[in-house]
Amino acid sequence: MPVVIALGALVMTLLGGWTAHRVTDRRHLILGLAGGLMLGVVGLDLLPEALEVAGDEVYGVPAALLCFVGGFLLAHAVERLLAERVAAHHVVRPAPVAPGGAGARAEASAAGRPSAPASALPGRAPQVGLTAAAAMVGHSAMDGVALGLAAQVSDEMTLAVAVAVIAHDFADGFNTYTLTSLYGNARRKAVLMLGADAVAPVVGAASTLLFTVPDQALGIYLGFFGGVLLYLAAADILPEAHHDHPALSTLGCTVAGVGFVWLVVGAAH
């Protein structure tokens, strides 16, 4: 039963990635929505759950919050180190599209200059996007695990978790594709990461037939992952969304993203 439900999460993940891919002419709106979804997932889903299952304190501070801060700091350190490494060798920039359009991009490629998708964040290290997307895949796998564990408790718990997982996996797919592509990775890599993210809940649900995950370990992971996501949303995604288009529509998409996660979390409870 959990594996069958996880197939619904697979479909929603692919739908979220497809949406992120199609709306390329409204890049600022995509970034605003992605930032809102990430903020909502962190503040309304990941952190509360992490505090609930890993509430033990370490020197007066909940372990989940320490991991949250650690994830934020590690994401910052990794991005800075990778950015300096890229700057020391070459900087990945969007290939020029005017006046030659695709021809100019081909010329840049022929000249040996690295190019990135036109929607990429300038000067960002592609490895950061891949790492963040890999963390999203891990999160989706844990969604499947949560679904499988809920099925071992009761039908009511299974339904509640299923609603949350299936609904917010749309946001996971959207963010996985967006994070991978915006950091200068080729579309093929973005699609591969999206596919991995889509399959992850099914694998996670199936794994609960073999073993269980201790609550403490789950809470630590969720706190750490929440810190990574918050850094990416606050330091990269949202500032870039308002850089060229500081419009109310962009802010509205951010608020809508948070509101969507709120509705999903509320429906699950």
PDB file of C-alpha atoms in Angstrom:
ATOM      1  CA  MET A   1       0.000   0.000   0.000  1.00  0.00           C
ATOM      2  CA  PRO A   2       2.678   2.647   0.873  1.00  0.00           C
ATOM      3  CA  VAL A   3       4.546   1.898  -2.367  1.00  0.00           C
ATOM      4  CA  VAL A   4       1.357   2.396  -4.381  1.00  0.00           C
ATOM      5  CA  ILE A   5       0.717   5.746  -2.685  1.00  0.00           C
ATOM      6  CA  ALA A   6       4.332   6.723  -3.317  1.00  0.00           C
ATOM      7  CA  LEU A   7       3.664   6.353  -7.037  1.00  0.00           C
ATOM      8  CA  GLY A   8       1.314   9.320  -6.692  1.00  0.00           C
ATOM      9  CA  ALA A   9       4.206  11.285  -5.177  1.00  0.00           C
ATOM     10  CA  LEU A  10       6.311  10.289  -8.192  1.00  0.00           C
ATOM     11  CA  VAL A  11       3.745  11.786 -10.565  1.00  0.00           C
ATOM     12  CA  MET A  12       3.463  15.008  -8.541  1.00  0.00           C
ATOM     13  CA  THR A  13       7.244  15.403  -8.448  1.00  0.00           C
ATOM     14  CA  LEU A  14       7.479  15.104 -12.223  1.00  0.00           C
ATOM     15  CA  LEU A  15       4.612  17.576 -12.596  1.00  0.00           C
ATOM     16  CA  GLY A  16       6.427  20.083 -10.388  1.00  0.00           C
ATOM     17  CA  GLY A  17       9.626  19.733 -12.428  1.00  0.00           C
ATOM     18  CA  TRP A  18       7.717  20.056 -15.693  1.00  0.00           C
ATOM     19  CA  THR A  19       6.119  23.274 -14.423  1.00  0.00           C
ATOM     20  CA  ALA A  20       9.510  24.728 -13.500  1.00  0.00           C
ATOM     21  CA  HIS A  21      10.843  23.824 -16.957  1.00  0.00           C
ATOM     22  CA  ARG A  22       7.942  25.280 -18.929  1.00  0.00           C
ATOM     23  CA  VAL A  23       7.640  28.691 -17.283  1.00  0.00           C
ATOM     24  CA  THR A  24      11.025  29.970 -18.498  1.00  0.00           C
ATOM     25  CA  ASP A  25       9.719  33.364 -19.643  1.00  0.00           C
ATOM     26  CA  ARG A  26       8.726  34.252 -16.083  1.00  0.00           C
ATOM     27  CA  ARG A  27      12.011  33.471 -14.391  1.00  0.00           C
ATOM     28  CA  HIS A  28      11.554  35.985 -11.571  1.00  0.00           C
ATOM     29  CA  LEU A  29       8.170  34.486 -10.742  1.00  0.00           C
ATOM     30  CA  ILE A  30       9.668  30.976 -10.720  1.00  0.00           C
ATOM     31  CA  LEU A  31      12.392  32.117  -8.339  1.00  0.00           C
ATOM     32  CA  GLY A  32       9.904  33.905  -6.112  1.00  0.00           C
ATOM     33  CA  LEU A  33       7.664  30.848  -5.934  1.00  0.00           C
ATOM     34  CA  ALA A  34      10.599  28.500  -5.370  1.00  0.00           C
ATOM     35  CA  GLY A  35      11.881  30.687  -2.538  1.00  0.00           C
ATOM     36  CA  GLY A  36       8.464  30.736  -0.920  1.00  0.00           C
ATOM     37  CA  LEU A  37       8.064  26.985  -1.218  1.00  0.00           C
ATOM     38  CA  MET A  38      11.493  26.406   0.291  1.00  0.00           C
ATOM     39  CA  LEU A  39      10.829  28.835   3.141  1.00  0.00           C
ATOM     40  CA  GLY A  40       7.471  27.215   3.833  1.00  0.00           C
ATOM     41  CA  VAL A  41       8.885  23.694   3.776  1.00  0.00           C
ATOM     42  CA  VAL A  42      11.643  24.690   6.215  1.00  0.00           C
ATOM     43  CA  GLY A  43       9.618  26.757   8.674  1.00  0.00           C
ATOM     44  CA  LEU A  44       6.308  24.921   8.600  1.00  0.00           C
ATOM     45  CA  ASP A  45       7.283  21.319   7.895  1.00  0.00           C
ATOM     46  CA  LEU A  46      10.924  20.362   8.428  1.00  0.00           C
ATOM     47  CA  LEU A  47      11.757  22.284  11.599  1.00  0.00           C
ATOM     48  CA  PRO A  48       8.593  21.427  13.560  1.00  0.00           C
ATOM     49  CA  GLU A  49       8.993  17.762  12.677  1.00  0.00           C
ATOM     50  CA  ALA A  50      12.697  17.813  13.526  1.00  0.00           C
ATOM     51  CA  LEU A  51      12.018  19.383  16.933  1.00  0.00           C
ATOM     52  CA  GLU A  52       9.292  16.850  17.606  1.00  0.00           C
ATOM     53  CA  VAL A  53      11.355  13.745  16.911  1.00  0.00           C
ATOM     54  CA  ALA A  54      14.761  15.047  18.051  1.00  0.00           C
ATOM     55  CA  GLY A  55      13.887  17.288  20.960  1.00  0.00           C
ATOM     56  CA  ASP A  56      16.877  16.354  23.154  1.00  0.00           C
ATOM     57  CA  GLU A  57      18.966  19.346  24.142  1.00  0.00           C
ATOM     58  CA  VAL A  58      22.705  19.781  23.774  1.00  0.00           C
ATOM     59  CA  TYR A  59      24.011  22.354  26.234  1.00  0.00           C
ATOM     60  CA  GLY A  60      20.632  24.039  26.503  1.00  0.00           C
ATOM     61  CA  VAL A  61      19.770  24.034  22.777  1.00  0.00           C
ATOM     62  CA  PRO A  62      17.604  21.441  20.964  1.00  0.00           C
ATOM     63  CA  ALA A  63      19.785  19.131  18.870  1.00  0.00           C
ATOM     64  CA  ALA A  64      17.583  19.729  15.825  1.00  0.00           C
ATOM     65  CA  LEU A  65      18.220  23.491  15.978  1.00  0.00           C
ATOM     66  CA  LEU A  66      21.956  22.970  16.310  1.00  0.00           C
ATOM     67  CA  CYS A  67      21.848  20.813  13.182  1.00  0.00           C
ATOM     68  CA  PHE A  68      19.723  23.477  11.485  1.00  0.00           C
ATOM     69  CA  VAL A  69      22.347  26.152  12.163  1.00  0.00           C
ATOM     70  CA  GLY A  70      25.088  23.722  11.161  1.00  0.00           C
ATOM     71  CA  GLY A  71      23.389  23.021   7.842  1.00  0.00           C
ATOM     72  CA  PHE A  72      23.034  26.756   7.160  1.00  0.00           C
ATOM     73  CA  LEU A  73      26.701  27.417   7.930  1.00  0.00           C
ATOM     74  CA  LEU A  74      27.909  24.403   5.948  1.00  0.00           C
ATOM     75  CA  ALA A  75      25.897  25.459   2.893  1.00  0.00           C
ATOM     76  CA  HIS A  76      27.409  28.939   3.156  1.00  0.00           C
ATOM     77  CA  ALA A  77      30.946  27.581   3.532  1.00  0.00           C
ATOM     78  CA  VAL A  78      30.591  25.112   0.662  1.00  0.00           C
ATOM     79  CA  GLU A  79      29.173  27.736  -1.687  1.00  0.00           C
ATOM     80  CA  ARG A  80      31.966  30.193  -0.879  1.00  0.00           C
ATOM     81  CA  LEU A  81      34.697  27.594  -1.299  1.00  0.00           C
ATOM     82  CA  LEU A  82      33.268  26.343  -4.588  1.00  0.00           C
ATOM     83  CA  ALA A  83      32.761  29.885  -5.852  1.00  0.00           C
ATOM     84  CA  GLU A  84      36.386  30.767  -5.118  1.00  0.00           C
ATOM     85  CA  ARG A  85      37.547  27.588  -6.821  1.00  0.00           C
ATOM     86  CA  VAL A  86      35.476  28.338  -9.922  1.00  0.00           C
ATOM     87  CA  ALA A  87      36.694  31.947  -9.994  1.00  0.00           C
ATOM     88  CA  ALA A  88      40.296  30.771  -9.819  1.00  0.00           C
ATOM     89  CA  HIS A  89      39.896  28.607 -12.930  1.00  0.00           C
ATOM     90  CA  HIS A  90      36.943  29.837 -14.924  1.00  0.00           C
ATOM     91  CA  VAL A  91      33.610  31.479 -14.285  1.00  0.00           C
ATOM     92  CA  VAL A  92      30.488  29.857 -15.681  1.00  0.00           C
ATOM     93  CA  ARG A  93      28.405  32.546 -17.300  1.00  0.00           C
ATOM     94  CA  PRO A  94      25.260  32.476 -19.384  1.00  0.00           C
ATOM     95  CA  ALA A  95      26.290  32.342 -23.011  1.00  0.00           C
ATOM     96  CA  PRO A  96      25.496  35.541 -24.950  1.00  0.00           C
ATOM     97  CA  VAL A  97      22.330  35.316 -26.998  1.00  0.00           C
ATOM     98  CA  ALA A  98      22.443  38.673 -28.785  1.00  0.00           C
ATOM     99  CA  PRO A  99      22.987  39.592 -31.468  1.00  0.00           C
ATOM    100  CA  GLY A 100      23.840  36.126 -32.712  1.00  0.00           C
ATOM    101  CA  GLY A 101      21.382  34.160 -30.543  1.00  0.00           C
ATOM    102  CA  ALA A 102      22.116  30.451 -30.720  1.00  0.00           C
ATOM    103  CA  GLY A 103      24.998  31.166 -33.064  1.00  0.00           C
ATOM    104  CA  ALA A 104      26.723  33.259 -30.429  1.00  0.00           C
ATOM    105  CA  ARG A 105      26.337  30.428 -27.943  1.00  0.00           C
ATOM    106  CA  ALA A 106      27.807  27.995 -30.446  1.00  0.00           C
ATOM    107  CA  GLU A 107      30.671  30.434 -31.050  1.00  0.00           C
ATOM    108  CA  ALA A 108      31.381  30.582 -27.316  1.00  0.00           C
ATOM    109  CA  SER A 109      31.401  26.801 -27.195  1.00  0.00           C
ATOM    110  CA  ALA A 110      33.734  26.557 -30.164  1.00  0.00           C
ATOM    111  CA  ALA A 111      36.084  29.039 -28.537  1.00  0.00           C
ATOM    112  CA  GLY A 112      36.322  26.814 -25.515  1.00  0.00           C
ATOM    113  CA  ARG A 113      34.542  29.185 -23.169  1.00  0.00           C
ATOM    114  CA  PRO A 114      32.212  27.446 -20.715  1.00  0.00           C
ATOM    115  CA  SER A 115      28.569  28.324 -21.064  1.00  0.00           C
ATOM    116  CA  ALA A 116      25.551  27.790 -18.861  1.00  0.00           C
ATOM    117  CA  PRO A 117      21.795  27.931 -19.368  1.00  0.00           C
ATOM    118  CA  ALA A 118      20.526  31.456 -19.846  1.00  0.00           C
ATOM    119  CA  SER A 119      18.538  31.141 -16.618  1.00  0.00           C
ATOM    120  CA  ALA A 120      21.608  30.290 -14.537  1.00  0.00           C
ATOM    121  CA  LEU A 121      22.668  32.426 -11.596  1.00  0.00           C
ATOM    122  CA  PRO A 122      25.767  34.359 -12.765  1.00  0.00           C
ATOM    123  CA  GLY A 123      29.044  33.258 -11.202  1.00  0.00           C
ATOM    124  CA  ARG A 124      27.544  30.401  -9.189  1.00  0.00           C
ATOM    125  CA  ALA A 125      29.235  27.032  -8.893  1.00  0.00           C
ATOM    126  CA  PRO A 126      27.190  24.265 -10.572  1.00  0.00           C
ATOM    127  CA  GLN A 127      28.267  21.840  -7.835  1.00  0.00           C
ATOM    128  CA  VAL A 128      26.197  23.814  -5.324  1.00  0.00           C
ATOM    129  CA  GLY A 129      23.051  23.218  -7.355  1.00  0.00           C
ATOM    130  CA  LEU A 130      23.788  19.514  -7.709  1.00  0.00           C
ATOM    131  CA  THR A 131      24.473  19.176  -3.989  1.00  0.00           C
ATOM    132  CA  ALA A 132      21.244  20.958  -3.103  1.00  0.00           C
ATOM    133  CA  ALA A 133      19.292  18.804  -5.558  1.00  0.00           C
ATOM    134  CA  ALA A 134      20.872  15.668  -4.087  1.00  0.00           C
ATOM    135  CA  ALA A 135      19.688  16.819  -0.662  1.00  0.00           C
ATOM    136  CA  MET A 136      16.188  17.212  -2.119  1.00  0.00           C
ATOM    137  CA  VAL A 137      16.393  13.622  -3.355  1.00  0.00           C
ATOM    138  CA  GLY A 138      17.347  12.504   0.146  1.00  0.00           C
ATOM    139  CA  HIS A 139      14.426  14.461   1.567  1.00  0.00           C
ATOM    140  CA  SER A 140      12.038  12.808  -0.891  1.00  0.00           C
ATOM    141  CA  ALA A 141      13.362   9.400   0.096  1.00  0.00           C
ATOM    142  CA  MET A 142      12.619  10.261   3.725  1.00  0.00           C
ATOM    143  CA  ASP A 143       9.091  11.220   2.637  1.00  0.00           C
ATOM    144  CA  GLY A 144       8.689   7.687   1.367  1.00  0.00           C
ATOM    145  CA  VAL A 145      10.088   6.307   4.610  1.00  0.00           C
ATOM    146  CA  ALA A 146       7.611   8.422   6.585  1.00  0.00           C
ATOM    147  CA  LEU A 147       4.810   7.065   4.421  1.00  0.00           C
ATOM    148  CA  GLY A 148       5.904   3.494   5.025  1.00  0.00           C
ATOM    149  CA  LEU A 149       6.234   4.002   8.784  1.00  0.00           C
ATOM    150  CA  ALA A 150       2.804   5.660   8.944  1.00  0.00           C
ATOM    151  CA  ALA A 151       1.298   2.589   7.277  1.00  0.00           C
ATOM    152  CA  GLN A 152       2.670   0.519  10.157  1.00  0.00           C
ATOM    153  CA  VAL A 153       0.756   2.687  12.647  1.00  0.00           C
ATOM    154  CA  SER A 154      -2.782   3.109  11.280  1.00  0.00           C
ATOM    155  CA  ASP A 155      -4.853   3.842   8.186  1.00  0.00           C
ATOM    156  CA  GLU A 156      -5.652   7.342   9.510  1.00  0.00           C
ATOM    157  CA  MET A 157      -1.962   8.141   9.903  1.00  0.00           C
ATOM    158  CA  THR A 158      -1.271   6.781   6.419  1.00  0.00           C
ATOM    159  CA  LEU A 159      -3.906   9.071   4.905  1.00  0.00           C
ATOM    160  CA  ALA A 160      -2.586  12.153   6.693  1.00  0.00           C
ATOM    161  CA  VAL A 161       1.004  11.515   5.660  1.00  0.00           C
ATOM    162  CA  ALA A 162      -0.052  10.608   2.107  1.00  0.00           C
ATOM    163  CA  VAL A 163      -1.818  13.966   1.661  1.00  0.00           C
ATOM    164  CA  ALA A 164       1.261  15.837   2.861  1.00  0.00           C
ATOM    165  CA  VAL A 165       3.756  13.809   0.834  1.00  0.00           C
ATOM    166  CA  ILE A 166       1.845  13.801  -2.456  1.00  0.00           C
ATOM    167  CA  ALA A 167       1.010  17.509  -2.257  1.00  0.00           C
ATOM    168  CA  HIS A 168       4.389  18.842  -1.232  1.00  0.00           C
ATOM    169  CA  ASP A 169       6.291  16.585  -3.637  1.00  0.00           C
ATOM    170  CA  PHE A 170       5.064  18.999  -6.305  1.00  0.00           C
ATOM    171  CA  ALA A 171       7.169  21.623  -4.512  1.00  0.00           C
ATOM    172  CA  ASP A 172      10.060  19.150  -4.239  1.00  0.00           C
ATOM    173  CA  GLY A 173      10.048  18.503  -7.978  1.00  0.00           C
ATOM    174  CA  PHE A 174       9.766  22.211  -8.722  1.00  0.00           C
ATOM    175  CA  ASN A 175      12.672  23.062  -6.417  1.00  0.00           C
ATOM    176  CA  THR A 176      14.875  20.158  -7.557  1.00  0.00           C
ATOM    177  CA  TYR A 177      14.688  21.176 -11.214  1.00  0.00           C
ATOM    178  CA  THR A 178      15.013  24.878 -10.379  1.00  0.00           C
ATOM    179  CA  LEU A 179      18.022  24.484  -8.078  1.00  0.00           C
ATOM    180  CA  THR A 180      19.898  22.281 -10.550  1.00  0.00           C
ATOM    181  CA  SER A 181      19.327  24.465 -13.599  1.00  0.00           C
ATOM    182  CA  LEU A 182      19.731  27.865 -11.933  1.00  0.00           C
ATOM    183  CA  TYR A 183      23.271  27.052 -10.829  1.00  0.00           C
ATOM    184  CA  GLY A 184      24.448  26.560 -14.400  1.00  0.00           C
ATOM    185  CA  ASN A 185      23.980  22.809 -14.859  1.00  0.00           C
ATOM    186  CA  ALA A 186      22.882  21.455 -18.207  1.00  0.00           C
ATOM    187  CA  ARG A 187      19.230  20.589 -18.709  1.00  0.00           C
ATOM    188  CA  ARG A 188      20.137  16.902 -18.920  1.00  0.00           C
ATOM    189  CA  LYS A 189      21.477  16.978 -15.369  1.00  0.00           C
ATOM    190  CA  ALA A 190      18.402  18.826 -14.160  1.00  0.00           C
ATOM    191  CA  VAL A 191      16.173  16.154 -15.709  1.00  0.00           C
ATOM    192  CA  LEU A 192      18.281  13.358 -14.206  1.00  0.00           C
ATOM    193  CA  MET A 193      18.048  14.901 -10.741  1.00  0.00           C
ATOM    194  CA  LEU A 194      14.306  15.365 -11.206  1.00  0.00           C
ATOM    195  CA  GLY A 195      13.969  11.696 -12.148  1.00  0.00           C
ATOM    196  CA  ALA A 196      15.947  10.652  -9.079  1.00  0.00           C
ATOM    197  CA  ASP A 197      13.767  12.875  -6.909  1.00  0.00           C
ATOM    198  CA  ALA A 198      10.629  11.328  -8.399  1.00  0.00           C
ATOM    199  CA  VAL A 199      11.759   7.752  -7.764  1.00  0.00           C
ATOM    200  CA  ALA A 200      13.079   8.481  -4.255  1.00  0.00           C
ATOM    201  CA  PRO A 201       9.710   8.296  -2.401  1.00  0.00           C
ATOM    202  CA  VAL A 202       8.982   4.901  -3.943  1.00  0.00           C
ATOM    203  CA  VAL A 203      12.388   3.606  -2.867  1.00  0.00           C
ATOM    204  CA  GLY A 204      11.941   5.086   0.600  1.00  0.00           C
ATOM    205  CA  ALA A 205       8.510   3.525   1.060  1.00  0.00           C
ATOM    206  CA  ALA A 206       9.767   0.141  -0.106  1.00  0.00           C
ATOM    207  CA  SER A 207      12.740   0.312   2.273  1.00  0.00           C
ATOM    208  CA  THR A 208      10.454   0.341   5.310  1.00  0.00           C
ATOM    209  CA  LEU A 209       9.644  -3.265   4.534  1.00  0.00           C
ATOM    210  CA  LEU A 210      13.238  -4.053   5.509  1.00  0.00           C
ATOM    211  CA  PHE A 211      14.152  -1.658   8.345  1.00  0.00           C
ATOM    212  CA  THR A 212      13.091   1.364  10.376  1.00  0.00           C
ATOM    213  CA  VAL A 213      14.786   4.746  10.918  1.00  0.00           C
ATOM    214  CA  PRO A 214      15.390   5.895  14.535  1.00  0.00           C
ATOM    215  CA  ASP A 215      13.506   9.090  15.371  1.00  0.00           C
ATOM    216  CA  GLN A 216      16.660  10.803  16.646  1.00  0.00           C
ATOM    217  CA  ALA A 217      18.521  10.245  13.371  1.00  0.00           C
ATOM    218  CA  LEU A 218      15.525  11.442  11.365  1.00  0.00           C
ATOM    219  CA  GLY A 219      15.224  14.634  13.403  1.00  0.00           C
ATOM    220  CA  ILE A 220      18.921  15.430  13.029  1.00  0.00           C
ATOM    221  CA  TYR A 221      18.719  14.951   9.263  1.00  0.00           C
ATOM    222  CA  LEU A 222      15.605  17.121   8.936  1.00  0.00           C
ATOM    223  CA  GLY A 223      17.155  19.930  10.983  1.00  0.00           C
ATOM    224  CA  PHE A 224      20.371  19.877   8.967  1.00  0.00           C
ATOM    225  CA  PHE A 225      18.529  19.760   5.650  1.00  0.00           C
ATOM    226  CA  GLY A 226      16.291  22.637   6.741  1.00  0.00           C
ATOM    227  CA  GLY A 227      19.338  24.820   7.376  1.00  0.00           C
ATOM    228  CA  VAL A 228      20.731  24.080   3.917  1.00  0.00           C
ATOM    229  CA  LEU A 229      17.424  24.905   2.240  1.00  0.00           C
ATOM    230  CA  LEU A 230      16.964  28.136   4.182  1.00  0.00           C
ATOM    231  CA  TYR A 231      20.419  29.345   3.185  1.00  0.00           C
ATOM    232  CA  LEU A 232      19.786  28.679  -0.495  1.00  0.00           C
ATOM    233  CA  ALA A 233      16.404  30.399  -0.360  1.00  0.00           C
ATOM    234  CA  ALA A 234      17.527  33.453   1.624  1.00  0.00           C
ATOM    235  CA  ALA A 235      21.006  33.977   0.195  1.00  0.00           C
ATOM    236  CA  ASP A 236      20.539  33.083  -3.467  1.00  0.00           C
ATOM    237  CA  ILE A 237      17.035  32.355  -4.725  1.00  0.00           C
ATOM    238  CA  LEU A 238      15.016  35.248  -3.261  1.00  0.00           C
ATOM    239  CA  PRO A 239      17.650  37.978  -3.804  1.00  0.00           C
ATOM    240  CA  GLU A 240      18.005  36.890  -7.432  1.00  0.00           C
ATOM    241  CA  ALA A 241      14.207  36.868  -7.847  1.00  0.00           C
ATOM    242  CA  HIS A 242      13.982  40.551  -6.882  1.00  0.00           C
ATOM    243  CA  HIS A 243      17.230  41.686  -8.502  1.00  0.00           C
ATOM    244  CA  ASP A 244      15.889  42.526 -11.958  1.00  0.00           C
ATOM    245  CA  HIS A 245      12.142  42.378 -11.196  1.00  0.00           C
ATOM    246  CA  PRO A 246      11.427  43.929  -7.778  1.00  0.00           C
ATOM    247  CA  ALA A 247       7.697  43.667  -8.470  1.00  0.00           C
ATOM    248  CA  LEU A 248       4.749  42.908  -6.227  1.00  0.00           C
ATOM    249  CA  SER A 249       3.971  39.902  -8.421  1.00  0.00           C
ATOM    250  CA  THR A 250       7.291  38.319  -7.414  1.00  0.00           C
ATOM    251  CA  LEU A 251       6.575  38.936  -3.735  1.00  0.00           C
ATOM    252  CA  GLY A 252       3.087  37.553  -4.276  1.00  0.00           C
ATOM    253  CA  CYS A 253       4.544  34.320  -5.662  1.00  0.00           C
ATOM    254  CA  THR A 254       6.771  34.013  -2.596  1.00  0.00           C
ATOM    255  CA  VAL A 255       3.826  34.478  -0.252  1.00  0.00           C
ATOM    256  CA  ALA A 256       1.792  32.047  -2.339  1.00  0.00           C
ATOM    257  CA  GLY A 257       4.537  29.438  -2.035  1.00  0.00           C
ATOM    258  CA  VAL A 258       4.559  29.750   1.755  1.00  0.00           C
ATOM    259  CA  GLY A 259       0.762  29.676   1.835  1.00  0.00           C
ATOM    260  CA  PHE A 260       0.640  26.530  -0.284  1.00  0.00           C
ATOM    261  CA  VAL A 261       2.950  24.683   2.111  1.00  0.00           C
ATOM    262  CA  TRP A 262       0.871  25.939   5.034  1.00  0.00           C
ATOM    263  CA  LEU A 263      -2.291  24.504   3.478  1.00  0.00           C
ATOM    264  CA  VAL A 264      -0.564  21.188   2.825  1.00  0.00           C
ATOM    265  CA  VAL A 265       0.756  20.933   6.376  1.00  0.00           C
ATOM    266  CA  GLY A 266      -2.634  21.922   7.780  1.00  0.00           C
ATOM    267  CA  ALA A 267      -4.414  19.321   5.654  1.00  0.00           C
ATOM    268  CA  ALA A 268      -2.053  16.651   6.935  1.00  0.00           C
ATOM    269  CA  HIS A 269      -3.037  17.441  10.509  1.00  0.00           C
TER     270      HIS A 269
END
